[in-house]
PDB file of C-alpha atoms in Angstrom:
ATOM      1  CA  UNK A 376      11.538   0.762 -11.771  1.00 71.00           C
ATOM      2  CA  UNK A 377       8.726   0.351  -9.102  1.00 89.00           C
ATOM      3  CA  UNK A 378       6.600   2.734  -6.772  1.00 95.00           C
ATOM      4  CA  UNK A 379       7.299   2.304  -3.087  1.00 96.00           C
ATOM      5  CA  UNK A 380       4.517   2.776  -0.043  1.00 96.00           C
ATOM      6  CA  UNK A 381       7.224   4.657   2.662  1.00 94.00           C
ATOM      7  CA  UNK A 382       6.576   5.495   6.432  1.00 94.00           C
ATOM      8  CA  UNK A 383       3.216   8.188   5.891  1.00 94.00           C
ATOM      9  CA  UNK A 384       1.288   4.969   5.382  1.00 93.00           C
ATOM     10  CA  UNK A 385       1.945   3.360   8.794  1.00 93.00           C
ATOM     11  CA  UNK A 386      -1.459   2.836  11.151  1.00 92.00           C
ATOM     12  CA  UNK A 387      -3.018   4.807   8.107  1.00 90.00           C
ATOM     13  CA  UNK A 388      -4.016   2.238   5.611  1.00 87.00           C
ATOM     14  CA  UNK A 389      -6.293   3.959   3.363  1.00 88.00           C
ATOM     15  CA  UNK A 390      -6.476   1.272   0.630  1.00 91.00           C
ATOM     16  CA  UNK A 391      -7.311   4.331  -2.083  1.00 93.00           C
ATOM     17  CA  UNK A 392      -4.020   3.083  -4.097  1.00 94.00           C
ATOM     18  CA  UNK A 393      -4.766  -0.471  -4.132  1.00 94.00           C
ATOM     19  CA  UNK A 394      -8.590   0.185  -5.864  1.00 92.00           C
ATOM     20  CA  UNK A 395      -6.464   2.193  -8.140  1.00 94.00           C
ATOM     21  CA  UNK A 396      -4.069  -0.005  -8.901  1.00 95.00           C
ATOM     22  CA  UNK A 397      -4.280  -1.953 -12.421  1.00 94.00           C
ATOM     23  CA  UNK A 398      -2.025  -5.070 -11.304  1.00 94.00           C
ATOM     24  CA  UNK A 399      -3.039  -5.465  -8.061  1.00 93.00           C
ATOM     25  CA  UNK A 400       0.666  -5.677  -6.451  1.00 94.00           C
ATOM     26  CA  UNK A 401      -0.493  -3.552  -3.449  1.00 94.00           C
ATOM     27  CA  UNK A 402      -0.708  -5.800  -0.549  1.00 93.00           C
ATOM     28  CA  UNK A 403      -1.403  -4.880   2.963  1.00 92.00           C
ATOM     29  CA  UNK A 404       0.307  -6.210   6.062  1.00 91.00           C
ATOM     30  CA  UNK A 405      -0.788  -5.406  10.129  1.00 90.00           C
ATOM     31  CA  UNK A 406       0.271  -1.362  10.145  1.00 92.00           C
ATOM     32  CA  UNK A 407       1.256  -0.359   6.332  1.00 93.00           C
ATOM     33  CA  UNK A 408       0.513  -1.134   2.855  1.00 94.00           C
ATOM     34  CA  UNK A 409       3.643  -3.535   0.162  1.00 95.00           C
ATOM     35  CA  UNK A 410       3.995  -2.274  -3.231  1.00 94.00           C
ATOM     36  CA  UNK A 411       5.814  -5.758  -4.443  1.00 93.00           C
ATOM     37  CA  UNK A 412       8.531  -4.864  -6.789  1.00 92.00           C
ATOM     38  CA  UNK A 413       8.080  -7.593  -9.095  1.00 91.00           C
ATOM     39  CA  UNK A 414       4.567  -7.080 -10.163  1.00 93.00           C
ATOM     40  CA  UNK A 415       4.810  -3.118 -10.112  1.00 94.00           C
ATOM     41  CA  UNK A 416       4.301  -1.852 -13.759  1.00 94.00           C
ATOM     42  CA  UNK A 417       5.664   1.732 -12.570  1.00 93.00           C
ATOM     43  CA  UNK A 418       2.118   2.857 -13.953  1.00 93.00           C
ATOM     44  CA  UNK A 419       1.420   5.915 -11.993  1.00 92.00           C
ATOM     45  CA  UNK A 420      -1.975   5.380 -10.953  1.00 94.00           C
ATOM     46  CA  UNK A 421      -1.096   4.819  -7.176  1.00 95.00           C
ATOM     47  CA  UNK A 422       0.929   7.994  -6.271  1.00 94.00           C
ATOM     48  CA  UNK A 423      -2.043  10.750  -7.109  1.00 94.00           C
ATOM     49  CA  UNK A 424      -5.002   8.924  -4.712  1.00 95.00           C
ATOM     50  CA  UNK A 425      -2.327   8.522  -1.968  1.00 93.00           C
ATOM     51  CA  UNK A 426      -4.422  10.849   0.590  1.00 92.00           C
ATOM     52  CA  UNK A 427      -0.942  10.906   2.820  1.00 92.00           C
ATOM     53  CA  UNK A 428       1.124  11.485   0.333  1.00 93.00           C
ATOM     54  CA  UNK A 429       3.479   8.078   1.221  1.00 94.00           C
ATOM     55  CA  UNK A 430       3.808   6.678  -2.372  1.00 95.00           C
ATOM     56  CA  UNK A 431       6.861   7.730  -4.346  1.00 96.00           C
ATOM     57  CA  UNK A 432       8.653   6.644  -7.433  1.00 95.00           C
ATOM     58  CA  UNK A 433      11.682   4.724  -6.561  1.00 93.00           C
ATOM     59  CA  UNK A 434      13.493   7.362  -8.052  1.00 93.00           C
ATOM     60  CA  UNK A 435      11.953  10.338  -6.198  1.00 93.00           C
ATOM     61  CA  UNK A 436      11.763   8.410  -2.732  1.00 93.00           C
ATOM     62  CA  UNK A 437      13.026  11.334  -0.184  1.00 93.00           C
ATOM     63  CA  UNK A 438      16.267  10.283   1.690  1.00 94.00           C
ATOM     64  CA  UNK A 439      15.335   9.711   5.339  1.00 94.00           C
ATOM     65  CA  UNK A 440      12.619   7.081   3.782  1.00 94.00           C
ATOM     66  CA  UNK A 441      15.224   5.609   0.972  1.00 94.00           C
ATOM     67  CA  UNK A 442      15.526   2.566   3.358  1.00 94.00           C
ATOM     68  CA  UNK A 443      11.511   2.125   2.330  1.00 95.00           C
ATOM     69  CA  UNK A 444      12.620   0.672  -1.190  1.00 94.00           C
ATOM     70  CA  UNK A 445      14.244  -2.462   0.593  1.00 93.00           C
ATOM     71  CA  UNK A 446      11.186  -2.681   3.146  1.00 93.00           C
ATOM     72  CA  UNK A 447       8.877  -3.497   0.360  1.00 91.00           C
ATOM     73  CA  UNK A 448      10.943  -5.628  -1.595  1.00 90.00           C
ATOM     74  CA  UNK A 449      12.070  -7.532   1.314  1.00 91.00           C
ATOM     75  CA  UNK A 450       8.750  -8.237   2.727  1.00 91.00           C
ATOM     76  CA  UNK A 451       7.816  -9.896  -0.136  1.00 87.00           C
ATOM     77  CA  UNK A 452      10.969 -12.268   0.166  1.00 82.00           C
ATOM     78  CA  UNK A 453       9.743 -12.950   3.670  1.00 67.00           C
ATOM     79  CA  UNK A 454       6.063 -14.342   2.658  1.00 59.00           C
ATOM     80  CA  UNK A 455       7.299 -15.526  -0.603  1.00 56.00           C
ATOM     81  CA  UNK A 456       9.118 -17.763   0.997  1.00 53.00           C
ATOM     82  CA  UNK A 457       6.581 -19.241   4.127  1.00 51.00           C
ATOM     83  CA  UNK A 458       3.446 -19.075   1.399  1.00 49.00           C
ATOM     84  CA  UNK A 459       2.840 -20.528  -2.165  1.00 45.00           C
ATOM     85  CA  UNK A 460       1.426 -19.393  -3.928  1.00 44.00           C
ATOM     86  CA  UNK A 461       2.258 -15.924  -4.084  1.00 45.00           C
ATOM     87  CA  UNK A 462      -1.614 -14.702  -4.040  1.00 43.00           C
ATOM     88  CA  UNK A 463      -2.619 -16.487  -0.642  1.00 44.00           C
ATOM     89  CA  UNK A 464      -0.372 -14.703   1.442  1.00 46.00           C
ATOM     90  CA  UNK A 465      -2.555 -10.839   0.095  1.00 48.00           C
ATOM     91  CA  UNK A 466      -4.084 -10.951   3.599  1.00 50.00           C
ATOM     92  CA  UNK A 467      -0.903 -12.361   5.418  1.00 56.00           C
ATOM     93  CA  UNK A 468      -0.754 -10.440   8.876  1.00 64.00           C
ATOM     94  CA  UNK A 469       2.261  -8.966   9.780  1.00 84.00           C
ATOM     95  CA  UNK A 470       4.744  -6.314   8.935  1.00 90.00           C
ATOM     96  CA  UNK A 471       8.723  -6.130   8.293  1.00 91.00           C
ATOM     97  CA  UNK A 472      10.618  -5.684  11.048  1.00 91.00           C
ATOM     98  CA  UNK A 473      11.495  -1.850  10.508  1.00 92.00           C
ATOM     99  CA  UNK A 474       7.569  -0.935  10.643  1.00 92.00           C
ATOM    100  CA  UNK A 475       6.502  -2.992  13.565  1.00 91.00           C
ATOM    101  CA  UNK A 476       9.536  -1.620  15.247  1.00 91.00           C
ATOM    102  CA  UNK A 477       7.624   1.812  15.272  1.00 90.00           C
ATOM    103  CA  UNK A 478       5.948   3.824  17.417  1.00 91.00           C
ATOM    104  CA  UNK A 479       2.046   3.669  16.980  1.00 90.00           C
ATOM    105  CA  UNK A 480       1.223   6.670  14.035  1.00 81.00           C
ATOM    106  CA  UNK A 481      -0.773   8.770  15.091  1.00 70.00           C
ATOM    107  CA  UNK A 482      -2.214  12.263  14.369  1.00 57.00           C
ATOM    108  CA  UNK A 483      -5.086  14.839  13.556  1.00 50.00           C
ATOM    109  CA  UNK A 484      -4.819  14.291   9.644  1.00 50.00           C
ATOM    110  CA  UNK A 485      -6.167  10.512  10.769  1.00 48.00           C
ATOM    111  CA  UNK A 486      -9.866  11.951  11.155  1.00 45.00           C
ATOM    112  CA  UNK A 487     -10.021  13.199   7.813  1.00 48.00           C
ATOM    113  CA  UNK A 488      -9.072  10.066   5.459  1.00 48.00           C
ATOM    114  CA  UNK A 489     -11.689   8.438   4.649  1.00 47.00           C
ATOM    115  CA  UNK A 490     -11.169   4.207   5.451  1.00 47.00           C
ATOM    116  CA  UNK A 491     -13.847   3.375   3.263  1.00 49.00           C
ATOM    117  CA  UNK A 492     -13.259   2.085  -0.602  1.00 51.00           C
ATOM    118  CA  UNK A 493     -14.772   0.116  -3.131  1.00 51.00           C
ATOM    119  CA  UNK A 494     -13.448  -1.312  -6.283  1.00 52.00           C
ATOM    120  CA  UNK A 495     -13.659   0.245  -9.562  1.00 52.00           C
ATOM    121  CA  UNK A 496     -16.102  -2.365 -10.966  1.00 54.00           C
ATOM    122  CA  UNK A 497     -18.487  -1.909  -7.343  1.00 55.00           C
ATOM    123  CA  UNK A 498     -18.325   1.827  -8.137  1.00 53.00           C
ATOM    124  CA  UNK A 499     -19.434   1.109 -11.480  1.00 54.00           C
ATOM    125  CA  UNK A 500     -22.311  -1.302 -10.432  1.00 54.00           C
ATOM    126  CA  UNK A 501     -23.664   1.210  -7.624  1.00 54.00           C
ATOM    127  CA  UNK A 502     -26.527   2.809  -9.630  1.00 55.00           C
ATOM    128  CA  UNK A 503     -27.916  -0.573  -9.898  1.00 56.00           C
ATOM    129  CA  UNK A 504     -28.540  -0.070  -6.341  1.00 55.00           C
ATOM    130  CA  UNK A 505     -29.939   3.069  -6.250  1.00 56.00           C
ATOM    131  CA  UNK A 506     -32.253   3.864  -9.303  1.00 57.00           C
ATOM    132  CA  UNK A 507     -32.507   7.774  -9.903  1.00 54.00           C
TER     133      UNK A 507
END
């Protein structure tokens, strides 16, 4: 069982799930964010800080983004198999085929999502920077 990023992600990009994530198998391409399937641990912590609302449960993926379950696991087959290892291609640019073949996302909920994150262990390290 894995999570899966689907189509309210697109040109958004706001990186909250992957400084939640425990495993680090979030992995961002040009336009979207990759859940890979292999490394998922279907722990929950992703879905909830979604500000878009475009991570679901394999199980619970609605059915006009069901075809978002084989996007992420076949973008990983793509760069698995032009990179090696596995954890050089986390920047690789580029998307599958079915997101770059969209039209540019775009909206008024855009303004309000904030693109700005830190890791858990900054966030835990940012007193040091400002003494009360």
């Amino acid at each position: 069982m894995t999570y899966v990023i689907a189509q309210p992600c697109v040109d958004i990009k706001d990186r909250a799930c992957v400084t939640e994530c425990p495993v680090d198998c979030i992995y961002e391409g040009s336009r979207t964010l990759y859940i890979n399937p292999a490394e998922c641990v279907d722990c929950h912590a992703c879905e909830p800080v979604c500000p878009v609302e475009a991570i679901f449960h394999e199980d619970d993926l609605p059915r006009h983004w069901a075809h978002y379950l084989a996007v992420n696991a076949e973008y990983f087959e793509y760069f698995d198999e032009a990179a090696s290892p596995r954890r050089a291609r986390r920047d690789a640019v580029g998307d599958h085929p079915v997101v770059e073949a969209l039209p540019p996302q775009s909206g008024p909920h855009m303004k309000e999502i904030s693109f700005f994150t830190v890791r858990k262990e900054e966030a835990a390290d940012a007193d040091l920077w400002f003494p009360s």
